[in-house]
Each structure stands twice: as structure tokens, then as C-alpha cells.
Amino acid sequence: MAERIGFIGLGIMGKPMSLHLLKTGYPVVVHDLNRPAVDELVAAGATDGGSPRAVAEQTDIVITMLPDSPEVRQVILGPDGVIEGVRAGQAVVDMSTISPITSREVAQALAVKSVTALDAPVSGGQKGAVEATLSIMVGGPSATFERVLPVFQAMGKNIVHIGEEPGSGQVTKTCNQIVVGITIMAVAEALTLARKAGVDVAKVRQALLGGFAQSRILDLHGQRIIDRNFAPGFRIKLHQKDLGIAMASGKAYGVPLLTTGLVHEVLGSLVAQGHQDLDHSGIARFVESLAGLED
Amino acid sequence: MAERIGFIGLGIMGKPMSLHLLKTGYPVVVHDLNRPAVDELVAAGATDGGSPRAVAEQTDIVITMLPDSPEVRQVILGPDGVIEGVRAGQAVVDMSTISPITSREVAQALAVKSVTALDAPVSGGQKGAVEATLSIMVGGPSATFERVLPVFQAMGKNIVHIGEEPGSGQVTKTCNQIVVGITIMAVAEALTLARKAGVDVAKVRQALLGGFAQSRILDLHGQRIIDRNFAPGFRIKLHQKDLGIAMASGKAYGVPLLTTGLVHEVLGSLVAQGHQDLDHSGIARFVESLAGLED
């Protein structure tokens, strides 16, 4: 018999992810504070759990997909939370992007009840969630990873078990967001210099893609910058949140992150200017405005 | 009859490049202040020109491959320089990595003598020069680009004509060095965070290569950082020079380059600490030392 899945958090990511689990044939029990999202999943065949605690009581594997660390702590460890409904042998899988420190706290608290935790943040955005092509970076015990792998495979493609240590998946996601954010900044500075020097920016992108400067960011976001296409995609406010996690992680683990900090502040400036809902390739707008260019 | 090529500057790049021209069958006239380098080329079939002026007098296309802007200005525009030996219809091709501002000055001075200039900086390093696989980014008139193209093809593979404007090739090379330098910094911050958080750095690299964080730098220099292989490669002191050109270009064209400036200072710090001859992936050493890690 298929494992029963609990799914808490039916936002722009969680909704298509839980729909894929239903389509694959899993019994799914859902919860969200947003009533219409719950109704939509129930119409598609899910059960309304009613509370995080009740979701845990009715399922074998509980998945959470929430905005940030405080929501994960509240839903799993808070009153009427998942931890009040679990029993030994269950697995709790947090697929939110949160602080690795919080992931470790959650894992420790659940271990007391003989429940194993995985942290399994994703990349690939709304498009990846809808198309079931998410990359999933997983931290936690190998046995639990193997058990949950078929569930991951219903939602994603590039699924990597990073390590046994709780939080390993979150650390990897943080590293991903550091590299992506800084690389966008690199491409933005280079293409803005080319533009103000009167050089064909598309030719510069093309030439650079043939050598050491090649990256997916130069390819995709370089093209976005040339096309002035800043429709999300991945929103600036979310990348700002993720680099906030990076800075807190740097502090916790003793790694000064000079460049990450700079890009975090750039994202903060874009939010302050009202650009929070642009795609993160909109970092180019910041560099351009410093150089006196209007969009 | 094949065009006669002048080649001035027989360093670690210029020597293998001019040898490829000889092998391809071009008559080559060389010059360098370093006598043994000239002797080596003469033994391989080249003619010793004696001076930049004399090289220009005996050839149709004059190539320069020199350390920096002052050397290019001296060799082309200085006393006994190329400009004193040229005649109308000749082409002067500077393949050094220098300031685009200097490239434009040189092109203007040569235009007075009805000589066309190309700026054609390369990437791919000593390995690319030896294997004739350099990437070549070219600025200057299309007709001259077409004329010199077979000569470029004897030395490189990915040859792109960026634009008619003198300096377009140099601007592109500067953009390349900006993106490469900042991307190394991004990878260094991410992998150092992973390392201090106790996560398997090789697994993080592998997971990130599957998504938006993918880049040649993460692939090749990420592996170098994991392997502690900081043998050059491309030396820190040369990247420092190139980002110095980037900062001067940013000033000239009115583009504040916050992140490029930060990485330029990081390279300066590594030089001050005696690491000038490490590969530029040694930027990781800077991030690690900030985090209290010894090599």
C-alpha cells in the first residue's frame, strides 16, 4: 500500500507539487490557512486535514512547503503542530527554503519522538513545480532519503542526497542562491559596461558564452537583460530573503561573506525602490541606475 | 603570396602563437627585447626584425602581444615604433589585453597614416596559445577582420568580430575578466560556507552544476578549490591587472563597478600576501583566510 502523504503549505509551489503527488496515486492529506487552496486540492482528490497535528496523525510522511523559518518552526513545533501528531517511524520532510540552523533544531526535536527529518529545499521555481522538474537537495539519514525518494521523483528530476547531517540540503540551497545572486551581479556589471562603452551587448554575451565566463546565468539572464524582460521568474524579494539566510548562516558558521553581503544589500535597495516583484535579473536595473541609465 | 606577418612580443603567449604562424606557412618577422626568445624563433624559421619600426617596414600585418597598455603605446607609437615603419594599407593587430581607451588612441594615430588597427585580445591562457585554441575577441573594421581572419585561425578557435568600433574587442575582454573574477569569488564564498558548515563540498558542487548555478568556473575552478590545486593556470597578478583595466574603463565610461572593485581589492590583498603567482582560483584562499581556515 502506498504511503500516505501529508502536505502543509499550498502556495505557488506547494499546490502544483501536491497535485503531482495526487496524480502519481498517493493518498494526500492537506492543510493551509488559505481556504480556497485547500478546496482546490480537495476537489482534485485530497483530504482536508484541518491542522498540522491532524495531518500528522493521518499520514506516514509529512511534507511542509512554507515561506520561511518562523512558519516552519510554528507549523512543526508550535501548538497544534506536526510534532503533537507524530508517532515513531514517521518521516517529516521540509521542502521550504529556510535557515539550516532551524532545520537542525527541527530534526533534533523530532528525533526525541523517534521521527526522522529530511530538509529538502528545491530550485527550479514555479515552472519547475508545475512541470515536476524541480532540483531537490536533501539532507538527513540515507534510509529516510531512500524511503522518500519515490515521492521526490513525483515532483522533481535532479535529486541529490547531500549528506546525513540535518541541514545539509539547506546549506546546499544557500550555496546555490549565493552563486546565482553573485553571478547575476557579475553579468549585470559586465553588460552595463559594454552598453555604456557603445559595444553590441548581444555580441559580448555570445563571445563570453564560448569561454571561461560561460554560465547558465549569462545564457538565460544575460538574454533577459538584453531583452529587458524582468517579469518573474524568481522574485527579487525571495532572493533577498535567501541571501538573508546566507548572511545568517555565514555568521553562524564563521564565514564572512563580503560579496554575498554586497549583493544582499543591492537586493534590499531594489526592494526599497519598489522593485521587489521583478525577476532577480532585475539586479541589472540597479547597476544601470548607478551608471545613470534609465530603463 | 601569403601575407608577411610581423610579431612583436615573444613571451609565454607570443612565442607559441608566432610558432603556429610559422607552422601554418606564413613568413614571420619577429622582435622582442629578450634575445633568447628571438633566437628561438629564428631557429624555427623566423626573421629577426631588429626593432618595431623595422618589423613594420618588412611586413604586411603587424601583430603585438605585450604585457600592458604602456608597452603597447611605446612599441606602436614610441620612438623607433611601428608607426614610423608603416605604409598605407597595412594592418596593425594588437592581441595584448590592454585598456580600450589605449586601443582607440592607437587606432586613431594609425588612421592618420591610412593604416587600419584591430584590437584582438584573447582568452584561453598559455594552454590555449600552445594548442592554438585561443578565443579571440576582435574590434575594428570588418574588411580588416576578414583579411586577418586566416591568421587568427592559425592561433585560435572561437573568433568573434564584436564590432567596427576600435576597442570593442578590449571591452569584451574586460567584460570576460569581470564575469570570471566575480564568479570565482561567488564559488569561493559558497564552497567555504559549505566546508565550515560541515557539508561535503564535492556533493555541493555536483548538485549546483545541475541547476541555475552552473558555470564553467564552478565546474573547473570549483574542482581546483576542492583539489587544493592552485598551480597556474591564470595568475592572480594578471587578473589583478585586468580588473585594474576594468575599473579604469568603468571610470572612463561612467559605470560604477561595485562588485568588480571588491574582487579587484581581494586580488590586491592576495598579491600583497605574496600569492601573486597562484592561479586565480586561489581567490578561495582569501575567503578561507577570512573564515579562519589555514590552507
XYZ file of C-alpha atoms in Angstrom:
590
model
C 0.000 0.000 0.000
C 1.280 3.462 -0.925
C 2.480 5.669 1.903
C 0.007 8.337 2.957
C 1.381 11.832 2.384
C 0.614 14.942 4.388
C 1.204 18.240 2.589
C 1.196 21.526 4.516
C 1.593 24.778 2.584
C -0.355 25.105 -0.677
C 1.202 28.255 -2.159
C 2.500 28.786 -5.689
C 4.992 25.946 -5.107
C 3.089 23.614 -2.774
C -0.104 23.497 -4.817
C 1.377 22.082 -8.046
C 3.707 19.817 -6.025
C 0.844 18.246 -4.077
C -1.198 17.891 -7.274
C 1.658 15.830 -8.771
C 1.525 13.527 -5.708
C -2.218 13.004 -6.212
C -1.689 12.311 -9.932
C 1.013 9.752 -9.098
C -1.537 7.909 -6.926
C -0.558 8.826 -3.361
C -3.297 9.451 -0.804
C -2.709 13.097 0.187
C -3.951 14.961 3.288
C -3.504 18.730 3.027
C -3.537 21.825 5.213
C -3.239 25.545 4.573
C -4.640 28.698 6.213
C -5.821 29.744 2.753
C -9.234 28.074 2.377
C -9.571 28.281 -1.456
C -6.237 26.455 -1.899
C -7.461 23.622 0.355
C -10.786 23.468 -1.531
C -8.936 23.189 -4.841
C -6.864 20.247 -3.613
C -9.920 18.536 -2.079
C -11.691 18.889 -5.445
C -8.676 17.142 -7.011
C -8.936 14.204 -4.580
C -7.064 15.258 -1.430
C -8.384 15.130 2.145
C -8.621 18.291 4.270
C -6.523 17.568 7.360
C -7.738 20.541 9.409
C -4.498 21.254 11.309
C -0.791 20.351 11.146
C -1.328 18.000 14.091
C -4.264 16.246 12.391
C -2.313 15.956 9.118
C 0.482 14.165 11.003
C -1.987 11.829 12.731
C -3.467 10.661 9.397
C -0.275 10.166 7.328
C 3.115 8.407 7.103
C 5.230 11.130 5.510
C 4.556 14.811 6.283
C 5.810 17.407 3.793
C 5.972 21.136 4.572
C 6.401 23.866 1.918
C 6.314 27.198 3.728
C 7.620 30.758 3.274
C 10.418 30.964 5.863
C 11.975 29.639 9.086
C 9.388 31.094 11.546
C 6.487 29.448 9.679
C 8.307 26.081 9.650
C 9.038 26.335 13.374
C 5.406 27.279 14.064
C 3.841 24.548 11.886
C 6.117 21.722 13.056
C 6.993 22.665 16.650
C 4.216 25.119 17.610
C 0.854 24.489 19.356
C -1.315 22.024 17.439
C 1.794 21.436 15.296
C 3.062 18.393 13.453
C 5.140 17.304 16.446
C 1.954 16.810 18.509
C 0.525 14.359 15.973
C 3.538 12.253 15.016
C 4.340 8.695 16.045
C 7.617 6.718 15.932
C 8.779 5.744 12.441
C 7.192 8.672 10.631
C 9.198 10.993 8.364
C 8.870 14.778 8.253
C 10.223 16.385 5.095
C 10.625 20.166 4.978
C 10.945 21.385 1.379
C 10.866 25.101 2.265
C 13.994 27.214 1.846
C 14.920 28.121 5.414
C 17.915 28.518 7.713
C 19.993 25.327 8.130
C 20.105 26.206 11.837
C 16.300 25.886 12.027
C 16.459 22.599 10.081
C 18.813 21.196 12.706
C 16.538 22.371 15.561
C 13.516 20.735 13.931
C 15.408 17.478 13.337
C 16.558 17.367 16.964
C 13.061 17.988 18.311
C 11.539 15.279 16.099
C 14.300 12.772 16.960
C 13.036 12.820 20.567
C 9.812 11.251 19.222
C 11.748 8.738 17.045
C 10.681 10.630 13.930
C 13.301 11.295 11.249
C 13.510 14.603 9.418
C 14.757 15.476 5.960
C 15.490 19.011 4.804
C 14.850 19.025 1.068
C 14.775 22.527 -0.430
C 14.212 22.849 -4.145
C 15.305 25.025 -7.019
C 13.578 25.500 -10.334
C 10.818 27.844 -9.187
C 7.127 27.810 -10.030
C 7.871 26.461 -13.524
C 9.801 23.516 -12.053
C 6.970 22.840 -9.584
C 4.322 22.861 -12.332
C 6.397 20.688 -14.675
C 7.671 18.353 -11.909
C 11.260 19.183 -12.873
C 12.455 20.646 -9.546
C 16.025 20.111 -8.381
C 15.881 18.757 -4.823
C 18.839 18.957 -2.393
C 18.388 16.626 0.543
C 19.951 16.417 3.995
C 19.220 13.664 6.531
C 19.571 9.901 7.079
C 20.174 7.750 3.970
C 17.449 5.245 4.897
C 14.862 8.014 5.108
C 16.134 9.501 1.839
C 15.652 6.123 0.117
C 12.178 5.790 1.591
C 11.067 9.246 0.408
C 12.876 9.121 -2.975
C 9.823 7.886 -4.966
C 7.850 10.803 -3.512
C 10.573 13.251 -4.567
C 10.602 11.675 -8.032
C 6.935 12.591 -8.449
C 7.885 16.277 -8.044
C 11.430 16.671 -9.383
C 14.229 15.447 -11.603
C 17.707 16.281 -10.245
C 17.501 14.794 -6.737
C 20.769 14.726 -4.759
C 21.353 13.340 -1.268
C 23.977 15.756 0.079
C 24.662 14.163 3.460
C 23.399 12.545 6.642
C 23.715 15.717 8.669
C 20.381 17.600 9.123
C 20.579 20.956 7.353
C 22.902 19.701 4.563
C 20.200 20.313 1.972
C 19.584 23.834 3.253
C 23.306 24.633 3.263
C 23.450 23.496 -0.369
C 20.444 25.617 -1.312
C 22.070 28.600 0.387
C 25.254 27.970 -1.625
C 23.120 27.825 -4.770
C 21.474 31.173 -4.025
C 24.868 32.755 -3.234
C 26.320 31.632 -6.574
C 23.227 32.593 -8.567
C 22.886 36.042 -6.972
C 26.547 36.990 -7.338
C 26.720 35.648 -10.895
C 23.755 37.824 -11.900
C 25.617 40.799 -10.420
C 28.737 39.845 -12.424
C 26.773 39.636 -15.669
C 24.974 42.906 -14.883
C 28.233 44.823 -14.316
C 29.831 43.393 -17.460
C 26.870 44.026 -19.765
C 26.297 47.536 -18.389
C 29.952 48.395 -19.047
C 29.648 47.059 -22.609
C 26.453 49.037 -23.166
C 27.911 52.348 -21.965
C 31.109 51.727 -23.958
C 28.944 51.547 -27.088
C 29.598 47.863 -27.778
C 26.937 45.409 -29.037
C 25.808 43.712 -25.813
C 24.381 40.660 -27.596
C 27.761 40.035 -29.279
C 29.534 40.342 -25.932
C 27.161 37.779 -24.386
C 27.732 35.451 -27.335
C 31.537 35.772 -27.184
C 31.630 35.216 -23.410
C 29.422 32.101 -23.628
C 32.208 30.467 -25.684
C 34.814 30.655 -22.920
C 35.528 30.598 -19.180
C 32.824 33.183 -18.461
C 30.106 30.727 -19.557
C 27.244 30.174 -17.130
C 23.529 29.403 -17.240
C 23.008 32.842 -15.711
C 24.928 34.564 -18.547
C 22.941 32.496 -21.024
C 19.408 32.943 -19.611
C 19.612 36.100 -17.501
C 22.043 37.795 -19.909
C 19.364 37.324 -22.556
C 16.687 38.663 -20.167
C 18.803 41.788 -19.561
C 19.236 42.307 -23.314
C 15.507 41.751 -23.897
C 14.520 43.972 -20.897
C 12.416 41.030 -19.690
C 12.198 41.388 -15.908
C 8.895 39.528 -15.437
C 9.361 36.800 -12.777
C 10.751 34.103 -12.814
C 12.247 34.280 -9.353
C 11.324 37.446 -7.487
C 13.863 39.876 -6.041
C 12.143 39.774 -2.617
C 12.616 35.986 -2.438
C 16.275 36.186 -3.392
C 16.687 38.923 -0.757
C 15.197 36.524 1.812
C 17.512 33.711 0.670
C 20.636 35.875 0.928
C 19.423 36.933 4.364
C 19.594 33.236 5.261
C 23.067 33.109 3.686
C 24.302 36.032 5.805
C 22.874 34.478 8.978
C 24.486 31.148 8.059
C 27.807 32.886 7.406
C 27.571 34.430 10.862
C 26.604 31.109 12.492
C 29.409 29.142 10.833
C 32.031 31.915 10.949
C 32.340 32.761 7.257
C 32.439 36.481 6.372
C 30.660 36.717 3.005
C 31.802 40.046 1.525
C 30.332 39.623 -1.938
C 27.140 37.903 -0.819
C 26.619 40.771 1.610
C 27.059 43.327 -1.156
C 24.504 41.587 -3.386
C 22.137 41.206 -0.414
C 22.254 44.981 0.060
C 21.716 45.526 -3.681
C 18.567 43.385 -3.476
C 17.499 45.373 -0.400
C 17.910 48.594 -2.356
C 15.789 47.236 -5.209
C 13.075 46.273 -2.697
C 13.273 49.751 -1.137
C 12.755 51.208 -4.619
C 9.607 49.130 -5.128
C 11.144 46.507 -7.445
C 10.513 43.535 -5.122
C 8.380 41.697 -7.674
C 10.809 41.953 -10.594
C 12.737 38.862 -11.627
C 16.156 38.731 -9.943
C 17.790 39.506 -13.301
C 16.474 42.992 -12.434
C 19.735 43.357 -10.465
C 20.868 44.825 -13.794
C 18.492 47.759 -13.158
C 20.473 48.584 -10.005
C 23.819 48.599 -11.847
C 22.315 50.594 -14.706
C 20.817 53.199 -12.366
C 24.240 53.684 -10.731
C 25.543 54.338 -14.246
C 22.808 56.899 -14.937
C 20.865 54.718 -17.348
C 17.066 54.840 -17.259
C 15.154 51.687 -18.155
C 51.562 35.000 -51.941
C 50.979 34.735 -48.196
C 50.936 37.975 -46.253
C 54.118 38.686 -44.344
C 53.479 38.799 -40.595
C 55.360 40.874 -38.036
C 55.177 39.591 -34.461
C 56.331 41.768 -31.559
C 56.328 40.301 -28.057
C 57.566 36.727 -27.662
C 56.524 35.968 -24.082
C 54.682 32.915 -22.789
C 51.772 33.764 -25.102
C 53.537 35.360 -28.090
C 56.127 32.625 -28.552
C 53.711 29.710 -29.153
C 51.380 31.973 -31.155
C 54.155 33.052 -33.555
C 55.354 29.434 -33.851
C 51.865 28.466 -35.056
C 52.071 31.177 -37.739
C 55.400 29.754 -38.939
C 53.987 26.218 -38.975
C 50.993 27.421 -40.996
C 53.438 28.734 -43.617
C 53.459 32.489 -43.044
C 56.746 34.377 -43.384
C 57.228 35.837 -39.879
C 59.471 38.736 -38.796
C 59.863 38.949 -35.008
C 61.046 41.372 -32.337
C 61.488 41.187 -28.578
C 63.872 42.748 -26.053
C 64.532 39.233 -24.748
C 67.329 37.911 -27.008
C 66.914 34.130 -26.321
C 63.229 34.298 -27.340
C 64.187 35.917 -30.668
C 66.938 33.308 -31.223
C 64.437 30.514 -30.620
C 62.029 31.891 -33.230
C 64.855 32.490 -35.734
C 65.931 28.862 -35.261
C 62.342 27.884 -36.101
C 62.424 29.875 -39.353
C 61.527 33.470 -38.427
C 63.498 36.597 -39.358
C 64.892 38.916 -36.644
C 63.350 42.330 -37.364
C 65.623 44.327 -35.046
C 63.086 46.971 -33.973
C 59.324 47.594 -34.066
C 59.908 50.106 -36.893
C 61.926 47.598 -38.939
C 59.344 44.851 -38.348
C 56.658 47.159 -39.780
C 58.830 48.012 -42.800
C 59.278 44.338 -43.734
C 55.706 43.031 -43.255
C 52.034 43.422 -44.251
C 50.321 42.654 -40.953
C 51.969 43.595 -37.635
C 50.858 41.737 -34.510
C 51.723 42.887 -30.979
C 51.392 40.694 -27.875
C 52.620 42.740 -24.921
C 52.116 42.947 -21.150
C 50.030 46.127 -20.762
C 48.907 49.481 -22.190
C 52.210 51.404 -21.679
C 54.197 48.762 -23.594
C 51.688 48.828 -26.465
C 51.813 52.621 -26.629
C 55.639 52.534 -26.548
C 56.055 49.802 -29.191
C 53.465 51.187 -31.623
C 53.586 54.954 -31.063
C 57.006 55.498 -29.402
C 60.415 56.341 -30.941
C 61.523 53.711 -33.479
C 57.988 52.318 -33.104
C 55.698 50.530 -35.532
C 54.084 53.816 -36.605
C 57.431 55.024 -38.030
C 57.700 51.979 -40.316
C 54.144 51.563 -41.603
C 52.771 52.390 -45.038
C 49.186 52.874 -46.271
C 47.149 49.655 -46.470
C 48.952 47.823 -43.693
C 47.112 46.320 -40.715
C 48.263 46.510 -37.086
C 46.701 43.922 -34.781
C 47.163 44.285 -31.046
C 46.404 40.993 -29.273
C 47.520 42.177 -25.819
C 44.940 42.723 -23.076
C 45.000 46.482 -22.524
C 42.720 49.443 -21.873
C 40.096 50.012 -24.600
C 40.953 53.711 -24.271
C 44.539 52.975 -25.374
C 43.225 50.804 -28.244
C 41.204 53.764 -29.519
C 44.233 56.122 -29.257
C 46.399 53.667 -31.217
C 43.727 53.214 -33.901
C 43.356 56.977 -34.302
C 47.112 57.550 -34.613
C 47.468 54.782 -37.214
C 44.448 56.025 -39.202
C 46.397 59.219 -39.942
C 48.838 57.011 -41.915
C 45.959 55.103 -43.635
C 46.765 52.024 -41.565
C 43.866 50.108 -40.005
C 44.045 48.707 -36.487
C 42.354 45.744 -34.878
C 42.227 45.129 -31.145
C 42.086 41.370 -30.717
C 42.635 40.255 -27.120
C 42.490 36.556 -26.376
C 41.358 34.241 -23.642
C 42.423 30.662 -23.017
C 45.826 31.363 -21.497
C 49.156 29.689 -22.169
C 47.400 26.353 -22.791
C 45.201 27.945 -25.470
C 48.249 29.594 -27.057
C 50.209 26.336 -27.183
C 47.250 24.332 -28.518
C 46.074 27.085 -30.924
C 42.654 27.075 -29.270
C 42.538 30.693 -28.080
C 39.263 32.601 -28.030
C 39.822 35.885 -29.905
C 37.553 38.943 -29.463
C 38.067 41.448 -32.253
C 37.232 45.148 -32.635
C 37.827 47.177 -35.828
C 36.733 47.403 -39.478
C 35.011 44.328 -40.977
C 37.207 44.347 -44.078
C 40.352 44.201 -41.958
C 38.818 41.481 -39.781
C 38.127 39.380 -42.902
C 41.681 39.960 -44.139
C 43.283 38.896 -40.844
C 40.840 36.041 -40.110
C 43.038 33.286 -41.633
C 45.900 34.499 -39.426
C 43.649 34.370 -36.343
C 42.548 30.868 -37.362
C 46.168 29.690 -37.159
C 46.175 30.673 -33.455
C 42.632 30.232 -32.159
C 39.225 28.625 -32.453
C 36.395 30.822 -31.157
C 36.979 34.025 -33.139
C 34.263 36.687 -32.821
C 34.104 40.070 -34.563
C 32.447 42.215 -31.896
C 32.123 45.499 -33.789
C 33.605 48.150 -36.096
C 34.457 50.475 -33.243
C 38.138 50.315 -32.155
C 38.365 48.968 -28.601
C 35.296 46.691 -28.942
C 37.484 43.616 -28.525
C 39.119 45.056 -25.409
C 35.768 46.000 -23.889
C 34.629 42.403 -24.440
C 37.794 41.003 -22.850
C 37.263 43.314 -19.879
C 33.684 42.041 -19.560
C 35.036 38.488 -19.677
C 37.510 39.157 -16.874
C 34.825 40.854 -14.770
C 32.499 37.852 -15.079
C 35.259 35.292 -14.497
C 36.707 37.089 -11.451
C 33.365 37.675 -9.740
C 32.163 34.145 -10.490
C 35.276 32.692 -8.837
C 34.505 34.839 -5.788
C 30.908 33.524 -5.791
C 32.065 29.907 -5.930
C 34.689 30.572 -3.239
C 32.152 32.061 -0.810
C 29.664 29.237 -1.417
C 32.149 26.382 -1.066
C 33.792 27.925 2.011
C 30.387 28.213 3.687
C 29.637 24.573 2.841
C 33.032 23.487 4.190
C 32.655 25.295 7.517
C 29.066 24.046 7.849
C 30.432 20.502 7.698
C 28.827 19.614 4.371
C 30.526 17.545 1.629
C 31.859 20.249 -0.711
C 32.141 17.896 -3.699
C 28.450 16.988 -3.377
C 27.514 20.669 -3.202
C 29.480 21.388 -6.381
C 27.793 18.440 -8.103
C 24.290 19.477 -7.025
C 24.828 23.105 -8.097
C 26.168 22.088 -11.534
C 22.720 20.567 -12.239
C 20.852 23.877 -11.920
C 20.902 27.656 -12.372
C 24.224 27.989 -10.537
C 26.024 26.049 -13.306
C 29.117 27.709 -14.784
C 32.448 26.661 -16.262
C 34.050 28.351 -13.251
C 32.053 26.205 -10.797
C 32.967 23.149 -12.843
C 36.716 23.744 -13.336
C 37.682 26.135 -10.534
C 35.259 24.540 -8.072
C 37.164 21.302 -8.682
C 40.501 23.134 -8.275
C 39.345 24.510 -4.909
C 38.282 21.021 -3.771
C 41.600 19.545 -5.001
C 43.645 22.437 -3.466
C 45.240 22.829 -6.926
C 46.281 26.475 -7.190
C 49.097 25.994 -9.718
C 48.574 28.413 -12.645
C 46.625 28.437 -14.926
C 45.930 32.147 -14.978
C 47.912 34.044 -12.387
C 46.366 36.280 -9.726
C 48.686 39.177 -10.672
C 47.395 39.100 -14.268
C 43.773 39.050 -13.181
C 44.539 41.954 -10.848
C 45.935 43.867 -13.831
C 42.847 43.033 -15.921
C 40.428 44.205 -13.233
C 42.538 47.368 -12.947
C 41.700 47.914 -16.621
C 38.045 47.171 -15.809
C 37.977 49.779 -13.044
C 39.634 52.383 -15.300
C 37.138 51.536 -18.050
C 34.260 51.852 -15.594
C 35.538 55.295 -14.665
C 36.020 56.321 -18.309
C 32.560 55.171 -19.397
C 30.731 56.161 -16.202
C 29.882 52.755 -14.766
C 30.446 52.268 -11.016
C 31.504 48.618 -10.660
C 30.895 47.764 -7.002
C 31.486 44.026 -7.189
C 34.347 44.203 -9.680
C 36.017 46.726 -7.371
C 35.623 44.392 -4.397
C 37.189 41.462 -6.273
C 39.969 43.770 -7.558
C 40.828 44.602 -3.954
C 40.696 40.910 -2.991
C 43.241 40.170 -5.742
C 45.329 43.102 -4.472
C 45.301 41.613 -0.994
C 46.421 38.229 -2.325
C 49.299 39.938 -4.190
C 50.246 41.842 -1.005
C 50.360 38.479 0.814
C 52.746 37.060 -1.786
C 50.208 34.928 -3.652
C 50.593 36.741 -6.992
C 51.673 33.594 -8.849
C 48.819 31.354 -7.678
C 46.073 30.512 -10.129
C 43.128 32.928 -9.800
C 41.077 30.110 -8.234
C 43.304 30.991 -5.249
C 40.692 33.677 -4.509
C 39.271 30.854 -2.376
C 42.332 31.209 -0.129
C 41.296 34.796 0.629
C 37.734 33.790 1.588
C 39.051 30.860 3.632
C 41.565 33.038 5.491
C 38.748 35.455 6.419
C 36.947 32.419 7.841
C 39.991 31.368 9.870
C 40.864 28.370 7.699
C 44.521 27.610 7.034
C 45.448 26.006 3.722
